[in-house]
Coordinates of C-alpha atoms and ligand atoms in Angstrom, one line a residue:
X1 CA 126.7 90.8 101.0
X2 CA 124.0 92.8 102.7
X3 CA 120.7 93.4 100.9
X4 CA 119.5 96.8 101.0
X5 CA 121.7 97.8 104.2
X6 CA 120.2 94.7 106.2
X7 CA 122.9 92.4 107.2
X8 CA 122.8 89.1 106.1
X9 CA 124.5 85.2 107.7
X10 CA 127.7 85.6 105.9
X11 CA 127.5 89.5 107.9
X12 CA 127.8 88.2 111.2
X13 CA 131.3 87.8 112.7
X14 CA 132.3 84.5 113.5
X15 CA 129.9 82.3 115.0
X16 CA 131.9 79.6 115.8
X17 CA 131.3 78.5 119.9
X18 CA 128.6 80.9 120.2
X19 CA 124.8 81.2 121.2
X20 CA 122.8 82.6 118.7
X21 CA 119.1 83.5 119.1
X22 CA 117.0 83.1 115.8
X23 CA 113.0 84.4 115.5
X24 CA 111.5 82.1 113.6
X25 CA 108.3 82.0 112.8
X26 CA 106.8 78.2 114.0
X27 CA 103.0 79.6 114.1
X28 CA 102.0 76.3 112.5
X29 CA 98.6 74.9 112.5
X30 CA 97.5 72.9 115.0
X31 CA 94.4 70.8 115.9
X32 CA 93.5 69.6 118.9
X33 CA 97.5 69.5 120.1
X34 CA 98.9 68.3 116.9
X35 CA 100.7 69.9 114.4
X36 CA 99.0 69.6 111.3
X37 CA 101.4 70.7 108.4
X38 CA 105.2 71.3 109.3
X39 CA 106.0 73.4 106.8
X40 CA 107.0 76.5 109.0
X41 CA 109.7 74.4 111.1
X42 CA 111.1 72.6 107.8
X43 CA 111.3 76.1 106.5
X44 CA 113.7 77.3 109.1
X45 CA 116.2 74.5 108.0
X46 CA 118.3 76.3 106.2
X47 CA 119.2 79.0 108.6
X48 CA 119.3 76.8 111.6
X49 CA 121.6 74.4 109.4
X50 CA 123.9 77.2 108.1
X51 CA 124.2 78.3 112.0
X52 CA 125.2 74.5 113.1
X53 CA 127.4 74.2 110.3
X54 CA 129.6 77.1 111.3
X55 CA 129.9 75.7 114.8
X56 CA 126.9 77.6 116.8
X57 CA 124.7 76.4 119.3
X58 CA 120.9 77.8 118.4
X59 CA 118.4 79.1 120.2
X60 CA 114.8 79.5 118.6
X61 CA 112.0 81.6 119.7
X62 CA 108.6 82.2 118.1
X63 CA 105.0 83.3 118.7
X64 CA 102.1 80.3 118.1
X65 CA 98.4 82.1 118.1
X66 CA 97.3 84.7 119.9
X67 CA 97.6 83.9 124.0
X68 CA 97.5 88.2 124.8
X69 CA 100.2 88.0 127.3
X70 CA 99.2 85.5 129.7
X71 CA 100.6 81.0 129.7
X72 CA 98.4 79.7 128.2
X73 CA 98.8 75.8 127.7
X74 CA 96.7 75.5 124.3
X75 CA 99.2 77.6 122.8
X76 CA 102.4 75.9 124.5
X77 CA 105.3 75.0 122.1
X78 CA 105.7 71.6 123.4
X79 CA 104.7 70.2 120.2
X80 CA 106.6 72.2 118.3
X81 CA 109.7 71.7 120.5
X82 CA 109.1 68.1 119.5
X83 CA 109.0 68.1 116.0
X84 CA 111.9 70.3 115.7
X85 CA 114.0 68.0 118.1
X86 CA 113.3 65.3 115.2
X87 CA 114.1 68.0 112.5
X88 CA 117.2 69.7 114.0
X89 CA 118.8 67.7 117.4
X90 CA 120.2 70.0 119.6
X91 CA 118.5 73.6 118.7
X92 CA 116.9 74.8 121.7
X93 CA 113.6 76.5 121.4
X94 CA 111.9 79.0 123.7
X95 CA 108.6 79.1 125.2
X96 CA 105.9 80.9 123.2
X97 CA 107.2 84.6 123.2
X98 CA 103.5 86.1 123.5
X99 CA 103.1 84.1 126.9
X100 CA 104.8 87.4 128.4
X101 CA 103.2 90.9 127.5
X102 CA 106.6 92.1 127.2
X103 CA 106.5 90.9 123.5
X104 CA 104.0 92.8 122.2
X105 CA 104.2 95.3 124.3
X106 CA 108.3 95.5 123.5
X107 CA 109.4 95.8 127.1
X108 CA 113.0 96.3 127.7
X109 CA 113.0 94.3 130.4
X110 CA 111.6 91.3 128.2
X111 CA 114.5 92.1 125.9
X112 CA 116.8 92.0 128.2
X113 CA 115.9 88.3 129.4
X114 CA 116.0 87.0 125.2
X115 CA 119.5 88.3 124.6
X116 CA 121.3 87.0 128.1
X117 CA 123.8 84.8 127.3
X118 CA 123.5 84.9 123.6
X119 CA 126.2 87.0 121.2
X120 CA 124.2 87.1 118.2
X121 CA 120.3 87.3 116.8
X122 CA 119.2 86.3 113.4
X123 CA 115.7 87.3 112.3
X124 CA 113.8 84.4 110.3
X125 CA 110.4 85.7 111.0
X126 CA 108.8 87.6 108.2
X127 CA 105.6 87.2 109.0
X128 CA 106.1 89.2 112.2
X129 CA 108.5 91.7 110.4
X130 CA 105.9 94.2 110.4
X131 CA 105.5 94.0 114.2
X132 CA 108.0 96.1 116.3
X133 CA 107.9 93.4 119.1
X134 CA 109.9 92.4 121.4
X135 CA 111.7 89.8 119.6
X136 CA 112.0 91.5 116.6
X137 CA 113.1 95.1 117.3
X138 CA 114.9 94.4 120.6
X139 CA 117.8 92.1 120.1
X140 CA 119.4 94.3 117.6
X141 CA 120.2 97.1 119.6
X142 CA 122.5 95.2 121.1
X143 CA 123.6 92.1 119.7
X144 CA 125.7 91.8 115.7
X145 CA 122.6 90.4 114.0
X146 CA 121.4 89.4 110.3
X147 CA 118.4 87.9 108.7
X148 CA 118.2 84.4 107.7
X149 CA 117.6 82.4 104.3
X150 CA 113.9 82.8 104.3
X151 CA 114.0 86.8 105.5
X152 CA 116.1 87.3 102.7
X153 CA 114.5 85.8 99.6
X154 CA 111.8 87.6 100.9
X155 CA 113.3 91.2 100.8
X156 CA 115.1 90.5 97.3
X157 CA 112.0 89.2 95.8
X158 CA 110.0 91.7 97.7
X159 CA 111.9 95.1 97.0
X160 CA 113.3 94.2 93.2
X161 CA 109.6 93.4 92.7
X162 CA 108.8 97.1 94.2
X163 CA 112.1 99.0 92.9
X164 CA 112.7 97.4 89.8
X165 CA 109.8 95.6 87.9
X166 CA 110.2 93.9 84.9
X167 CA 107.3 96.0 82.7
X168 CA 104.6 95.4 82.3
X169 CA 103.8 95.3 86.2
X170 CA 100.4 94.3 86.9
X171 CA 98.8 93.8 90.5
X172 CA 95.8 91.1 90.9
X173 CA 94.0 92.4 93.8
X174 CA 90.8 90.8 95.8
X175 CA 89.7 89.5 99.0
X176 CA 87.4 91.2 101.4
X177 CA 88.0 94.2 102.7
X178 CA 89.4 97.2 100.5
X179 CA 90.1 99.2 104.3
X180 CA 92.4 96.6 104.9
X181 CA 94.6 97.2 101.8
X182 CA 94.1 100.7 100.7
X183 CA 97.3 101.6 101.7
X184 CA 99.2 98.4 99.6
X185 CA 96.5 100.0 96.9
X186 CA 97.7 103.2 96.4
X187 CA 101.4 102.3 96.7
X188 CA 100.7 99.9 94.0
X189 CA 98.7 102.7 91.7
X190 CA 102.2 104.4 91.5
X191 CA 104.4 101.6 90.5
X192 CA 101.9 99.4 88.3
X193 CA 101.1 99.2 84.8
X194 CA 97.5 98.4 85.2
X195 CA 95.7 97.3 88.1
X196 CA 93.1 94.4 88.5
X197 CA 90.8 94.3 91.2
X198 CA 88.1 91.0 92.1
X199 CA 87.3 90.1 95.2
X200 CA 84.4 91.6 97.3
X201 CA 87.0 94.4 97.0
X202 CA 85.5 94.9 93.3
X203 CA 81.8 96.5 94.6
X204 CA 83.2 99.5 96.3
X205 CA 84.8 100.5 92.7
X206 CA 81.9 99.7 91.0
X207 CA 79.1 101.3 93.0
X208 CA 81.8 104.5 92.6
X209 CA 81.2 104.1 89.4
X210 CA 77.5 104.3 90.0
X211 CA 76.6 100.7 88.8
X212 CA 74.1 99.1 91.4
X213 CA 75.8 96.1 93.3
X214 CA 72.9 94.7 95.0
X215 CA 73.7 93.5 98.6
X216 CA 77.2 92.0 97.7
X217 CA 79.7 93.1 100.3
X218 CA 81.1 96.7 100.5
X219 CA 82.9 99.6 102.2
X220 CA 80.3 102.8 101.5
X221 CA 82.9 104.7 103.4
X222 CA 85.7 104.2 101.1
X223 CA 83.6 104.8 97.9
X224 CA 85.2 108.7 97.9
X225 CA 88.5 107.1 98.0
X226 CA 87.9 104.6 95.3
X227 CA 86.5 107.3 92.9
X228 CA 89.7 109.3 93.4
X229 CA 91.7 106.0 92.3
X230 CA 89.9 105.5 89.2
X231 CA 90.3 109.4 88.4
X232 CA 93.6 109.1 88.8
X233 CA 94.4 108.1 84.9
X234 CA 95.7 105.1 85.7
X235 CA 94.4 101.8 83.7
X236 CA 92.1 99.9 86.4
X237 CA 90.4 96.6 85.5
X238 CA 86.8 96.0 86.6
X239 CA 84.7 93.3 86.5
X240 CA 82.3 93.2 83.6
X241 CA 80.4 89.9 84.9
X242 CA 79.2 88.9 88.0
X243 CA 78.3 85.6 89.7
X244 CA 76.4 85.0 92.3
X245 CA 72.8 84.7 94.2
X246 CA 69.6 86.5 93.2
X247 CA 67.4 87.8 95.8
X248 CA 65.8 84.2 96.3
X249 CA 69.4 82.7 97.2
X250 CA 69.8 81.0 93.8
X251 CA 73.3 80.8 92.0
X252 CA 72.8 83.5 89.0
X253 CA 74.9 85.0 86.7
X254 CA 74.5 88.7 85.8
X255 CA 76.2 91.7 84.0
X256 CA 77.8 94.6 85.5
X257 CA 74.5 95.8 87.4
X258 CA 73.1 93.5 89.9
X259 CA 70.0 93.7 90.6
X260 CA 67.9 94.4 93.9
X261 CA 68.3 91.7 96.9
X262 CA 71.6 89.8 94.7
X263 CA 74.7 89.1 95.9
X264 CA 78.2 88.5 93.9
X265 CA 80.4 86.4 94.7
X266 CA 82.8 85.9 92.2
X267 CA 84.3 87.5 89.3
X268 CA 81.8 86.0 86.0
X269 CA 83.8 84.0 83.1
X270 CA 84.0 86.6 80.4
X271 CA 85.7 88.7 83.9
X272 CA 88.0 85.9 84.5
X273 CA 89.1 85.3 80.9
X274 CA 89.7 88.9 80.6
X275 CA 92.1 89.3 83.9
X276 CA 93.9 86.2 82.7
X277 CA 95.2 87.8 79.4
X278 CA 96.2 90.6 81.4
X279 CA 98.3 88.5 83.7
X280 CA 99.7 86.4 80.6
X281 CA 100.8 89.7 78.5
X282 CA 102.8 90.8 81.8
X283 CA 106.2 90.8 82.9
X284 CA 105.8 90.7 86.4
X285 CA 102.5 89.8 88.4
X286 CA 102.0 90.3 92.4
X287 CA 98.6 88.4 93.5
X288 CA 96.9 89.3 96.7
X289 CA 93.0 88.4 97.6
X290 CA 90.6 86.0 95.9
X291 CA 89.1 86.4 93.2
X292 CA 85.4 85.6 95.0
X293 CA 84.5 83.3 98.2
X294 CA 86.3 80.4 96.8
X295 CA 85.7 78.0 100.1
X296 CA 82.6 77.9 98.4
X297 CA 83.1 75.6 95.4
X298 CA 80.1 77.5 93.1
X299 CA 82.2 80.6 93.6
X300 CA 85.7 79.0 93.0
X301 CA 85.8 79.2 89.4
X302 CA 86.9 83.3 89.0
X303 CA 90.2 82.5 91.7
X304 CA 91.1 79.5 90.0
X305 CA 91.2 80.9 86.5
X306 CA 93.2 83.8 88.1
X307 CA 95.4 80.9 89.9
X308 CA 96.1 79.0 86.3
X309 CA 97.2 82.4 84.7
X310 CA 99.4 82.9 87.6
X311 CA 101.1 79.4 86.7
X312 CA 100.9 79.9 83.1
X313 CA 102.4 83.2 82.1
X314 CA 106.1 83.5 81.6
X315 CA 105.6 86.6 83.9
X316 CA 107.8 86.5 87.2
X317 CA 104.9 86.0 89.7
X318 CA 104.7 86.7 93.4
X319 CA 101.6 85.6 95.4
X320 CA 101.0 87.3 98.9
X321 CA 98.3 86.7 101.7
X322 CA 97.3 83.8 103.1
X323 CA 93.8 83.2 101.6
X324 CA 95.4 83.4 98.2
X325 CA 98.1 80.8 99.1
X326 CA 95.8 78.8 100.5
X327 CA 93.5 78.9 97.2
X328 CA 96.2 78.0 95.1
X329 CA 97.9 75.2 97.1
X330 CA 94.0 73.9 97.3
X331 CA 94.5 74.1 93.3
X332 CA 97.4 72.2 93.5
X333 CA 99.4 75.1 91.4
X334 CA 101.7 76.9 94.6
X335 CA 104.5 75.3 92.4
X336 CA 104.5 77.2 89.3
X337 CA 104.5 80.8 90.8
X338 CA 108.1 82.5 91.6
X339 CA 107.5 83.0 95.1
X340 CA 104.5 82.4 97.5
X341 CA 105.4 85.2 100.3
X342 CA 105.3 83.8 103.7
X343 CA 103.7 86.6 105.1
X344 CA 100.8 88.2 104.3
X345 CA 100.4 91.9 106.1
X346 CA 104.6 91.6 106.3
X347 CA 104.5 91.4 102.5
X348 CA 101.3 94.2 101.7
X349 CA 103.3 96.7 104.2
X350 CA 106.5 96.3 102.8
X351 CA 105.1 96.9 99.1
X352 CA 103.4 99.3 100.3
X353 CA 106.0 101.4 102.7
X354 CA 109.9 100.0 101.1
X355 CA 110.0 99.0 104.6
X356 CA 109.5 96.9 108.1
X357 CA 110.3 97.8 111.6
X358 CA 112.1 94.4 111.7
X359 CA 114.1 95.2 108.3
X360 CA 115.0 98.5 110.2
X361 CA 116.1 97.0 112.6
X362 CA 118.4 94.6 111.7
X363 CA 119.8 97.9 109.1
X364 CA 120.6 99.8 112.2
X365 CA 122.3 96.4 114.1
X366 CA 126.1 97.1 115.4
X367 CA 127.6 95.0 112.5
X368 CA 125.4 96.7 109.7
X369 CA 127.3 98.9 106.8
X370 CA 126.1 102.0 108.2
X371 CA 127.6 101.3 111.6
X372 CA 130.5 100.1 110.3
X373 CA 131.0 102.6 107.9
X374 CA 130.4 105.2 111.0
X375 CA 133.0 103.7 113.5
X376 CA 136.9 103.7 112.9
Ligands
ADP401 P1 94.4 87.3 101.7 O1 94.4 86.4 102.9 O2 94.9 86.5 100.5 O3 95.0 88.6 101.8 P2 91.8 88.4 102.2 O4 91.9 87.9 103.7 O5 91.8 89.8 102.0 O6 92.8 87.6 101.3 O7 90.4 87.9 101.7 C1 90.0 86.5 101.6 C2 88.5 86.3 101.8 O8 87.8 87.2 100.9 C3 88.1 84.9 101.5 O9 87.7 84.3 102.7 C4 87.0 85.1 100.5 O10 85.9 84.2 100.8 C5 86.6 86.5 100.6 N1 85.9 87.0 99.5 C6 86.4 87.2 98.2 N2 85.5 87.7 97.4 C7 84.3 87.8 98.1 C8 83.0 88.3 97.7 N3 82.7 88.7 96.5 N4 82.1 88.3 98.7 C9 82.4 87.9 100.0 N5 83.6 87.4 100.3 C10 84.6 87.4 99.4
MG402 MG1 93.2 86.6 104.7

């Protein structure tokens, strides 16, 4: 049953009368107290539910914001804890696990207080996958452990997307900072058919190219690196149109050159209409970065036509990061792609590496193949 040597639910022995730890990921929003969109408990149904259903008792854990080791009540789990007692009766749910530095620090001693009392760990927190906390890497050392539902669409959409593409295999790629995703970048270059880069992401390749960006945002330090990519023979899709402000602070369209004191800010229509046919003649798509600063409703237009391509091509399409999921739920279109990753560095490292700590670990758990093949 295992995907990729990782263990999954129908892996662990018998769970009937036992505890079971499960890392999910309930980081939800919250405002002022209150949980603003339950998505991330609802999402951990099925795993709890398959757990209950074969007679164990469930413990939760999770991380909510970023508290850096110390109790603090902003970032408690009461509310959580509340919402999940309406959602699942019964399933017990730890406090915050960053309240002790043990978690992100991966103390043993931390690790030893998750697992007492409990015979088996299921990992439902891909988000934090690429983390090799506490929580994560720890319990599987010990206890027979697996991943659950939402882990493993993940991986299988994840790795057959990175091992076994449907061709052509074209990667969207934008957002902000190109440092941030170099890596994902060149893991991609190997793997693709073409790449397409928007996105403030776009200026670094361009001014490579020598083609004046104005002030729109870029990385000068990464221009080297960027000039070695587009060397590198494979097909790489630019911009061609730019919009933006002029040096006044007025909304302007312009060509490929920007001039003096402007700024881009989106991907320009004849750009947009271009990367859309490229998206619709694939076979497979992964999306990661906006297309421009699409909060901002004058520079919305280059993601959204992106976004509609995404929904309209009979390519499989996966979406990753959580700008770009948030531009095309705010489009109303999060429906009509394959899959909309859960997390966003979790999903960039494991295209980019073939693998997470938290993957790892669970492939090296007592009950995995490799240990089972290994012991009499
Ligand atoms: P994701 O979360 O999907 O991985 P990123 O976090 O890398 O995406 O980037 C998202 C941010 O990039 C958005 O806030 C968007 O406003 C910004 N952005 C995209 N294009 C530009 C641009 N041309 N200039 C400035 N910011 C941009
Ligand atoms: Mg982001």
């Amino acid at each position: 049953m295992s995907i990729n040597g990782i263990p999954v639910l129908e892996d662990l022995p018998s769970v009937d009368g036992k505890r079971v730890l499960v890392r999910t990921d309930f980081n939800v929003p919250m405002a002022d107290g209150v949980i603003t969109d339950d998505f991330r408990i609802k999402a951990a149904l099925p795993t709890i539910n398959w757990l209950l259903d074969h007679g164990a008792s469930v413990v939760t854990a999770s991380h909510l914001g970023r508290p850096k080791g110390t109790a603090n009540p902003k970032y408690s789990m009461d509310a959580v804890r509340t919402r999940l007692a309406e959602l699942a009766p019964g399933v017990e749910l730890l406090e915050n696990l960053r309240f002790d530095p043990g978690e992100e620090g991966n103390d043993p001693a931390f690790v030893a207080q998750l697992v007492e009392g409990i015979d088996a760990y299921v990992d439902d927190a891909f988000g934090a996958a690429h983390r090799a906390h506490a929580s994560i890497v720890g319990p599987p050392k010990t206890l027979p452990s697996a991943m659950g539902r939402l882990m493993q669409k993940e991986v299988a959409v994840l790795l057959g997307m990175r091992n076994d593409p449907k061709r052509p295999f074209v990667a969207v790629l934008g957002g902000a900072k190109i440092s941030d995703k170099l890596g994902v970048v060149e893991a991609l270059l190997n793997s693709v058919d073409a790449l397409v880069i928007g996105g403030a992401m776009c200026f670094t390749f361009l001014a490579a190219q020598g083609f004046p960006i104005g002030d729109s945002l870029w990385e000068p330090e990464q221009v080297d690196t960027c000039a070695r990519l587009l060397a590198s023979g494979k097909t790489i899709h630019l911009p061609e149109d730019i919009v933006g402000v002029d040096a006044g602070g007025n909304y302007a369209t312009f060509g490929i050159r920007l001039p003096p004191g402007a700024k881009g800010f989106d991907i320009g229509p004849g750009t947009a209409a271009a990367f859309s046919d490229v998206i619709m003649d694939a076979r497979t798509v992964f999306w990661n970065g906006p297309m421009g600063m699409f909060e901002d409703e004058r520079f919305a237009n280059g993601t959204k036509t992106v976004a509609q391509a995404m929904a309209d091509t009979k390519a499989f399409t996966v979406v990753g990061g959580g700008d770009s999921a948030a531009a095309l739920a705010q489009f109303g279109l999060d429906g009509d792609v394959d899959h909309v990753s859960t997390g966003g560095g979790a999903s960039l490292e494991l295209l980019e590496l073939g693998d997470l700590p938290g993957l790892a670990a669970l492939r090296a758990a007592p009950n995995a193949e490799a240990n089972e093949a290994a012991s009499p």
